Every structure is written in structure tokens, then in C-alpha cells.
C-alpha positions as a LaTeX table, in Angstrom:
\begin{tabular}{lrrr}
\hline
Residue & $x$ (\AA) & $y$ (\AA) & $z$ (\AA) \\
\hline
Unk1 & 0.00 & 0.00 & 0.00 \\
Unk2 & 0.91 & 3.46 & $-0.69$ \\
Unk3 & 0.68 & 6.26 & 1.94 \\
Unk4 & 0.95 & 9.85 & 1.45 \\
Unk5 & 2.34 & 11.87 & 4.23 \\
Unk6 & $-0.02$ & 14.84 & 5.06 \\
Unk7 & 2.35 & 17.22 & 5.27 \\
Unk8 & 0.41 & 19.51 & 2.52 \\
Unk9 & $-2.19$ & 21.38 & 3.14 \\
Unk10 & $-5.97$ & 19.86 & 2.79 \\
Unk11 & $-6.64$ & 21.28 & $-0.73$ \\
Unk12 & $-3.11$ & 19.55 & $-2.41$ \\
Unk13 & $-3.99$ & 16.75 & $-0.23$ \\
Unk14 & $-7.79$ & 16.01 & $-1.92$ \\
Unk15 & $-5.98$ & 16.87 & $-5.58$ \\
Unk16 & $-3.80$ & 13.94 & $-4.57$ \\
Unk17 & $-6.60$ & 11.52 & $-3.12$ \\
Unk18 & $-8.73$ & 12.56 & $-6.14$ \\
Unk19 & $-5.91$ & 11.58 & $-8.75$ \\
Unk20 & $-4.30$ & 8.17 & $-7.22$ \\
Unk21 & $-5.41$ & 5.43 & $-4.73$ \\
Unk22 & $-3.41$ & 6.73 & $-1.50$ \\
Unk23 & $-3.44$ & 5.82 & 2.47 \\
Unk24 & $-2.84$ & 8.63 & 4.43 \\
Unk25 & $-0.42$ & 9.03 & 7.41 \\
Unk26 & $-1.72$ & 11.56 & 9.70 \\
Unk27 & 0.73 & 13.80 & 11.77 \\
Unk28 & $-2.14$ & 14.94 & 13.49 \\
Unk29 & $-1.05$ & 13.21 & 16.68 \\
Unk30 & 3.12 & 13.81 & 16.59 \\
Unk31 & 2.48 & 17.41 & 18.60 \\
Unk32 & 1.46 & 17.37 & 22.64 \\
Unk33 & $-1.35$ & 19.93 & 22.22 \\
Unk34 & $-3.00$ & 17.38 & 19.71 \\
Unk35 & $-2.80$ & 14.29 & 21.73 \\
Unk36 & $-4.23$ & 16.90 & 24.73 \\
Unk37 & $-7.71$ & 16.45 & 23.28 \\
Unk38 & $-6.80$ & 13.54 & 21.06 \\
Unk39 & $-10.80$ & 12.21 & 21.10 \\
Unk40 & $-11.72$ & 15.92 & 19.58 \\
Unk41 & $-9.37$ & 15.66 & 17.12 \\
Unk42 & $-9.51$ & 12.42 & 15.91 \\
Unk43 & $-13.52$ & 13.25 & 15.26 \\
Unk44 & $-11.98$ & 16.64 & 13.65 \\
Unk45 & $-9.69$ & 14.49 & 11.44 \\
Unk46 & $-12.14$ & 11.87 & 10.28 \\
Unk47 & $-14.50$ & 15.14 & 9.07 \\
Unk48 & $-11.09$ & 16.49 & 7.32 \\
Unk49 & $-10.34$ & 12.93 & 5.60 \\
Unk50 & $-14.00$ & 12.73 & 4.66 \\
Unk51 & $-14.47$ & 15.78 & 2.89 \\
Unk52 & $-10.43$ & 15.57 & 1.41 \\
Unk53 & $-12.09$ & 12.38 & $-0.09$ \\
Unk54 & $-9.81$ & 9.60 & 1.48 \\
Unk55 & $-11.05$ & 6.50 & 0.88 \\
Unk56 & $-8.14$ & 4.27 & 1.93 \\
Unk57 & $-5.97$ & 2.98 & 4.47 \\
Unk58 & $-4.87$ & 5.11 & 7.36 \\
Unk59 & $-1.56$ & 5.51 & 9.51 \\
Unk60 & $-0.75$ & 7.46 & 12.73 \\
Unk61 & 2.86 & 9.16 & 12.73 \\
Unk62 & 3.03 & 9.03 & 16.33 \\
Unk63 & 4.35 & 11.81 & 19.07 \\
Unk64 & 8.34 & 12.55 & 18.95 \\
Unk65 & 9.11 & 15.93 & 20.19 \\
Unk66 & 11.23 & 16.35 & 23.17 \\
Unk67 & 9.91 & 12.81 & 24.13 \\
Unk68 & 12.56 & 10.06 & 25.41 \\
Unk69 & 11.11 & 7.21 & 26.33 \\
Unk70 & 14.12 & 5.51 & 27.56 \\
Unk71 & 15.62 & 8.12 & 29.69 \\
Unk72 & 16.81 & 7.72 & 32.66 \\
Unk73 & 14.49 & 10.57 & 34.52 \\
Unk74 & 11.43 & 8.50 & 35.24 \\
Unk75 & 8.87 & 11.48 & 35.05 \\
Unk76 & 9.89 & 11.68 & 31.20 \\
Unk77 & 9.70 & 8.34 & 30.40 \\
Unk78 & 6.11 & 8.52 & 31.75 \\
Unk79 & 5.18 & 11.48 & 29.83 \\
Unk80 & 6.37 & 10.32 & 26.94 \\
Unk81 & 4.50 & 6.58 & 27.14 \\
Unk82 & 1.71 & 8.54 & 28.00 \\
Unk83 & 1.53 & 10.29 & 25.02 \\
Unk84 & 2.72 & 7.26 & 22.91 \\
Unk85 & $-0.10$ & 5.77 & 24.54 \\
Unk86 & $-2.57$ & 8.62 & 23.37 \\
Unk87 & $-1.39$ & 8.31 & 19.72 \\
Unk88 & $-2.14$ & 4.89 & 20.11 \\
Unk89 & $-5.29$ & 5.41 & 21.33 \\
Unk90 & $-5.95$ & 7.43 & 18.55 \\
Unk91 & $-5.21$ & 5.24 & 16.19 \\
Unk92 & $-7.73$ & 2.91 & 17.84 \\
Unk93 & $-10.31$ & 5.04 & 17.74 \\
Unk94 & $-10.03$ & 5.95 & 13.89 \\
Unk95 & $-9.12$ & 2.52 & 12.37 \\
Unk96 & $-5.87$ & 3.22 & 11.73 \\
Unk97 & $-3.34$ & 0.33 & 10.69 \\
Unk98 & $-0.38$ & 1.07 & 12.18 \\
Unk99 & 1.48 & 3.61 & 14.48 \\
Unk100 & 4.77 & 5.27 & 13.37 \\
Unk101 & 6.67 & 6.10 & 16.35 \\
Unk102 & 10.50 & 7.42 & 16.44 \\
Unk103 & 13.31 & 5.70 & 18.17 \\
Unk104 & 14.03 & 9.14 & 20.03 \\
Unk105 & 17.64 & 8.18 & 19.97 \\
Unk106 & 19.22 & 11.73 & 19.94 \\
Unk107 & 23.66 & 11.75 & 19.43 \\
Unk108 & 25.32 & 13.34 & 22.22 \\
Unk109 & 22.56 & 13.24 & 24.64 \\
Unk110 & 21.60 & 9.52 & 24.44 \\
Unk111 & 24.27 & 6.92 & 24.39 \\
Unk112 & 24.38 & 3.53 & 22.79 \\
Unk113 & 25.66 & 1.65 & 25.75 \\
Unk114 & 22.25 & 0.45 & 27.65 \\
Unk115 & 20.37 & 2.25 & 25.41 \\
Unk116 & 19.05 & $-0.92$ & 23.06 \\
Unk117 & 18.14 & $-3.06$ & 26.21 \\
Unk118 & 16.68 & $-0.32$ & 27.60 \\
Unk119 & 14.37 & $-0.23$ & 24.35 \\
Unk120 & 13.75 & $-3.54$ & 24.39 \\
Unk121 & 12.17 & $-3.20$ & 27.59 \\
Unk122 & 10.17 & $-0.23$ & 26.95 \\
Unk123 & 8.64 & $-1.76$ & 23.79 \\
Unk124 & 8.26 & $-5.21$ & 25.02 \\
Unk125 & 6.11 & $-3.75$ & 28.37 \\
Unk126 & 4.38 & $-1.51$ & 25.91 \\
Unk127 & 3.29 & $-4.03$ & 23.84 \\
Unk128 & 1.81 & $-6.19$ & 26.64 \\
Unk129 & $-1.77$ & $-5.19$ & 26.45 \\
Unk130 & $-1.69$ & $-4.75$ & 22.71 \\
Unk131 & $-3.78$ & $-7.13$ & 20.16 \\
Unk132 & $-2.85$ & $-7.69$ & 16.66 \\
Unk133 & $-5.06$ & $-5.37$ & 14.50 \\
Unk134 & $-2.30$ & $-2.11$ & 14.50 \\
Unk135 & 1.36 & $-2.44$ & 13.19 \\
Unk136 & 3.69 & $-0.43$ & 15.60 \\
Unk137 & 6.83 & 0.89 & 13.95 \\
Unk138 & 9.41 & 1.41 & 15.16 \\
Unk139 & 12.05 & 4.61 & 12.58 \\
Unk140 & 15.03 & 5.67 & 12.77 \\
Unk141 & 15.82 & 9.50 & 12.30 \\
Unk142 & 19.13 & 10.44 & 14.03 \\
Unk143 & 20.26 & 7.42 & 14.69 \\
Unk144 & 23.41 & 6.45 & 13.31 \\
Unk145 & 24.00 & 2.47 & 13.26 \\
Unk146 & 21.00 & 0.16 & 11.71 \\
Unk147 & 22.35 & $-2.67$ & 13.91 \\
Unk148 & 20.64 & $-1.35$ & 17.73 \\
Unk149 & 17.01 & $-1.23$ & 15.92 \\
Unk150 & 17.96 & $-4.51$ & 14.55 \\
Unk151 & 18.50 & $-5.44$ & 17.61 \\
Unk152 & 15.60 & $-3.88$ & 19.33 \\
Unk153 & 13.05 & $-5.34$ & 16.78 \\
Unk154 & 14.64 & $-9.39$ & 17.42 \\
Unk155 & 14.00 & $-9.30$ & 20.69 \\
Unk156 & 10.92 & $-7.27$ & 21.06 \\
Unk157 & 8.05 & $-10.46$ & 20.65 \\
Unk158 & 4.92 & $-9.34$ & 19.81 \\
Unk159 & 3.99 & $-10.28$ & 16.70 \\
Unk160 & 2.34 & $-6.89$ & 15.96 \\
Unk161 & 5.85 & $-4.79$ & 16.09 \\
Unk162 & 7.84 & $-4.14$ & 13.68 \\
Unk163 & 10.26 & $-1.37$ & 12.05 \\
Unk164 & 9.69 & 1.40 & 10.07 \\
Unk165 & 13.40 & 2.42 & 7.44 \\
Unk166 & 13.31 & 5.81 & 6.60 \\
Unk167 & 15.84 & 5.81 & 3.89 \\
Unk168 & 15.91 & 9.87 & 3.59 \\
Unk169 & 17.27 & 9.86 & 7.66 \\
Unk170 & 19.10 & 7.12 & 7.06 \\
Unk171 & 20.86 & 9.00 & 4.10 \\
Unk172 & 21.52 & 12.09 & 5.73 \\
Unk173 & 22.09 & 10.82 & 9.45 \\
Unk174 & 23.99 & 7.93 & 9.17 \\
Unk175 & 27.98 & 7.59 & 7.51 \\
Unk176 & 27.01 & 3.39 & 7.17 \\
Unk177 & 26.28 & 2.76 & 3.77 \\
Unk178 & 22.78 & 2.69 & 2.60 \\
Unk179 & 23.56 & $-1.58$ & 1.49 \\
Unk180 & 24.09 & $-2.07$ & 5.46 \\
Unk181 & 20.90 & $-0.11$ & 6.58 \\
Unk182 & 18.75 & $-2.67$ & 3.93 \\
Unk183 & 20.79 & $-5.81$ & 4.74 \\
Unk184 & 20.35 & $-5.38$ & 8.67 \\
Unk185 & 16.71 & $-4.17$ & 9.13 \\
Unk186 & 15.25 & $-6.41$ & 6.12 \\
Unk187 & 13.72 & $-9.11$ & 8.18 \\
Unk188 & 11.88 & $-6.66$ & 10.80 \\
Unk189 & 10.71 & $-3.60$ & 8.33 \\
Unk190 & 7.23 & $-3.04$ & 7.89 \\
Unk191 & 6.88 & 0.13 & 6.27 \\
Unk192 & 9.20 & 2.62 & 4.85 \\
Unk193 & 9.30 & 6.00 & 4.31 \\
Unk194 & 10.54 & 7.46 & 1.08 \\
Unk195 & 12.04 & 10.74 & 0.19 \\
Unk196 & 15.48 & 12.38 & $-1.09$ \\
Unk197 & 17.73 & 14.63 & 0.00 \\
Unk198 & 21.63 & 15.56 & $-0.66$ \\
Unk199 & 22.93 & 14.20 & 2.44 \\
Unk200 & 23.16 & 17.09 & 4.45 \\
Unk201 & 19.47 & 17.46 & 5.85 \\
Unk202 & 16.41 & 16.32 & 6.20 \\
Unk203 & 15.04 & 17.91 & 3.04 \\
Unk204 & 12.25 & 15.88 & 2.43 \\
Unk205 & 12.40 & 16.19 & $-1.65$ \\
Unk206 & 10.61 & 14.04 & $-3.59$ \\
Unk207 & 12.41 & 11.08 & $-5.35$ \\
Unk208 & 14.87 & 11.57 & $-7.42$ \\
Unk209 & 15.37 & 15.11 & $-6.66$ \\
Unk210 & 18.38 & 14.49 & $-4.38$ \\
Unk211 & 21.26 & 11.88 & $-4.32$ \\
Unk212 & 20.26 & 8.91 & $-2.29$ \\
Unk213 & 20.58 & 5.13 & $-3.93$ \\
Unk214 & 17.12 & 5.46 & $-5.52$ \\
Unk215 & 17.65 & 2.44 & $-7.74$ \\
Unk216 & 19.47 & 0.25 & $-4.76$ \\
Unk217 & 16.25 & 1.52 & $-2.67$ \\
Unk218 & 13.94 & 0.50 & $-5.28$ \\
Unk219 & 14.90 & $-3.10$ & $-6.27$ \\
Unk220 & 15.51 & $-3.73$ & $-2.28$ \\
Unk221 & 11.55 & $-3.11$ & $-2.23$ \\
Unk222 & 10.95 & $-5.49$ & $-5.44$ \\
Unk223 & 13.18 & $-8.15$ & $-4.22$ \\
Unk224 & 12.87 & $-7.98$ & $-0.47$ \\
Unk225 & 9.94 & $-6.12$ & 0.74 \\
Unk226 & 6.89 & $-6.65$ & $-1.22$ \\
Unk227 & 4.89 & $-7.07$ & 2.06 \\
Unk228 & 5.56 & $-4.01$ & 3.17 \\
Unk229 & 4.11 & $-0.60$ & 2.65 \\
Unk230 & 5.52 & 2.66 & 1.48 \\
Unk231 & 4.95 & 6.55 & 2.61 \\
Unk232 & 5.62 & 9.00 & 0.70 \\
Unk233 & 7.16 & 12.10 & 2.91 \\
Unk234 & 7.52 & 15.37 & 0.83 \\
Unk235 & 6.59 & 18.64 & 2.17 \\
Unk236 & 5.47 & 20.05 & $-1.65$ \\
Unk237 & 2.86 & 18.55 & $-3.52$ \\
Unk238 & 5.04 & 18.95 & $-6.54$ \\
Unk239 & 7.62 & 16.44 & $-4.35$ \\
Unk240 & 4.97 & 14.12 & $-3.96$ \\
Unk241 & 4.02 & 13.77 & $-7.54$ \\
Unk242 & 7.38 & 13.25 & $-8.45$ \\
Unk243 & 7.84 & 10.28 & $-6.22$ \\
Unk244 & 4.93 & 8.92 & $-7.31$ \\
Unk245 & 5.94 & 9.04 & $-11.09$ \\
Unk246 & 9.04 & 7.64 & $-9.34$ \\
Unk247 & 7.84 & 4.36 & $-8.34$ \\
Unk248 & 4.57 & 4.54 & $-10.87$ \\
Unk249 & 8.01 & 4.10 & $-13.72$ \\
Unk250 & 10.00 & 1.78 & $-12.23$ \\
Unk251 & 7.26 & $-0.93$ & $-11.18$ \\
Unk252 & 5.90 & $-0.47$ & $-14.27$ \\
Unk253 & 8.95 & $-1.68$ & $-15.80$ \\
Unk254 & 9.05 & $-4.42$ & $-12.89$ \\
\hline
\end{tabular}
């Protein structure tokens, strides 16, 4: 399945509903004062998705700023599964599929040693009282080594989590090679999120329009991960239509 990120506004949003069969992934819930009335808004959100025309699947980018829900301070590791818990909740209430959550691992402020256990026990207790009808995923943005989430998505058990590759962070926030990212995560990604950049920043360009791996990126997804589903993250609806002629080209050609 193909998601669009709705980082547009409504109107470019509907022209892109109204042209191709697209999930959406709502960032409604990623900001505190959203998740503070999270029942309102959800309602809100449904009457925004109705009249954009949405017709398809649905995906929850979940909460991620100033959140750590590994750290060592107890009172923000509560607030922050609280509001992972709210986005959650959320998704519940709307039907979503799955819930896109960020690893939170921030370089020179969190460190890799303890950090991936501490993960694992984070997600595996968060998981406890979770069925099997929404994917949690589980992206990278800053962090810079594939093998921890790797590592964090082996030996968390439920069968409903999962990771989510975003090859743009990956590009830009990483020095391992793109090959090692896809090798690694391959058995434990569930979604992806696609854009481009130039290695520098998070640009969010549409594909093609930077300099990551496209074609390395794109037969990875033939070959290896036909299950899983895509998002397209551009902040321009002119970015977005040129990812989707992107992929439209090259699985055409598949």
C-alpha cells in the first residue's frame, strides 16, 4: 500500500486523493497539544479525511518531540508513554493500521551503551496489552547504526511490532552505507518512508530530486519487501508527484 504523508495542506492533499489510490499518514497526533484532546481531534480528522475524499488505508505518525522514552528521569519516560499511549489510542479510535513512532535516539545526549536493552524493555512492556489489528513501527531518524534497531526489533516479541526504514534519515544521518541499513533491518521492516535529499538534511524532496541510492532503494523493495508498505514524505505537492511518477516508472517496468 501506498501512503501519502499529510504534510500539505488539505486542498493539495484532496488533488492527490482525487488523482491516485493513497493511504494517508496523519501527523495529526506527533504534537502534545494534539494528543491533549486527542478524542476531539480524531472526530476533527475523520470530518477532514472525509471531505479531502480519502477513501483508503490510514496511519498514525506518532508523538516525537522532546519525548525520550528511555531516559533515565522517570517522570519523562512517563510522559512520553503517555503520550505514545494517546497516539495509540488514537489510532484505535479511527481505524488506523499502524502507528509510526520514532526511536528518540538523539547523538550526544543519548548513548548507545544500555540504550538498546533499555528499548527492548520499553517496547516489550508496551506491547503487553496490545492485540494484533495495529502495526507499531518502530524509525530511525538520528540514529546512526541500523544494527541497535535490529537489535531492538529481534527481541521485542509481539507479533504486531515491527520497524519502520526511513531511507531519507538514514541517508543524511547515518555515515554506514545505505547496502548495510537494507541488509540489517530487512527481516523486521514493515513500512518505509521514502524521500530524497543531498545528504546534508532532512530535506524531504521528492524522489529523485536528491542523491540517495534510488535504484538500490527501489529493487531492495521489489526483491525484499513486497509485504511491506511505502509513505511518501515530501513537504510540496510537486515532491509528492514526483515520487509517485518515481515508483509509478520503475514498477511499471518491474
Amino acid at each position: 500500500m501506498l501512503y501519502v504523508s499529510h504534510l500539505i495542506p488539505d486542498d493539495h492533499m484532496a488533488c492527490l486523493l482525487k488523482q491516485y489510490h493513497l493511504g494517508v499518514e496523519a501527523i495529526e497526533f506527533s504534537i502534545g497539544y494534539c494528543l491533549d484532546a486527542w478524542e476531539e481531534r480524531a472526530a476533527a480528522y475523520g470530518k477532514r479525511l472525509e471531505d479531502m475524499g480519502w477513501e483508503g488505508a490510514l496511519s498514525i505518525h506518532g508523538p516525537f518531540l522532546d519525548l525520550n522514552p528511555v531516559s533515565w528521569d522517570d517522570r519523562i519516560a512517563a510522559v512520553s508513554r503517555e503520550r505514545f499511549e494517546q497516539a495509540y489510542e488514537a489510532a484505535c479510535k479511527m481505524g488506523a493500521g499502524k502507528v509510526i513512532y520514532h526511536t528518540c535516539f538523539v547523538p550526544a545526549i543519548n548513548y548507545l551503551e544500555g540504550w538498546t536493552q533499555r528499548m527492548v524493555l520499553f517496547w516489550n512492556r508496551f506491547m503487553e496489552d496490545k492485540g494484533r489489528e495495529i502495526t507499531v513501527c518502530l524509525e530511525n531518524v538520528f540514529d546512526p547504526q541500523s544494527a541497535p534497531l535490529a537489535q531492538i526489533a529481534r527481541q521485542v516479541t509481539h507479533p504486531a511490532f515491527g520497524l519502520c526504514l526511513d531511507i531519507g534519515h538514514a541517508h543524511w544521518a547515518s555515515k554506514e552505507p545505505m547496502e548495510e541499513w537494507l541488509e540489517n533491518l530487512k527481516p523486521y521492516i514493515r513500512h518505509l518512508h521514502l524521500h530524497d535529499n543531498h545528504g546534508g538534511w532532512d530535506e524531504h524532496l521528492g524522489l529523485g530530486q536528491g542523491n540517495i541510492p534510488l535504484k538500490l532503494i527501489l529493487e531492495f523493495i521489489r526483491d525484499c519487501q513486497k509485504q511491506a508498505d511505502l509513505t511518501i514524505e515530501n513537504s510540496d505537492i510537486q515532491f509528492c508527484r514526483a515520487s509517485i511518477a518515481v515508483l509509478e516508472d520503475f514498477f511499471r517496468r518491474v
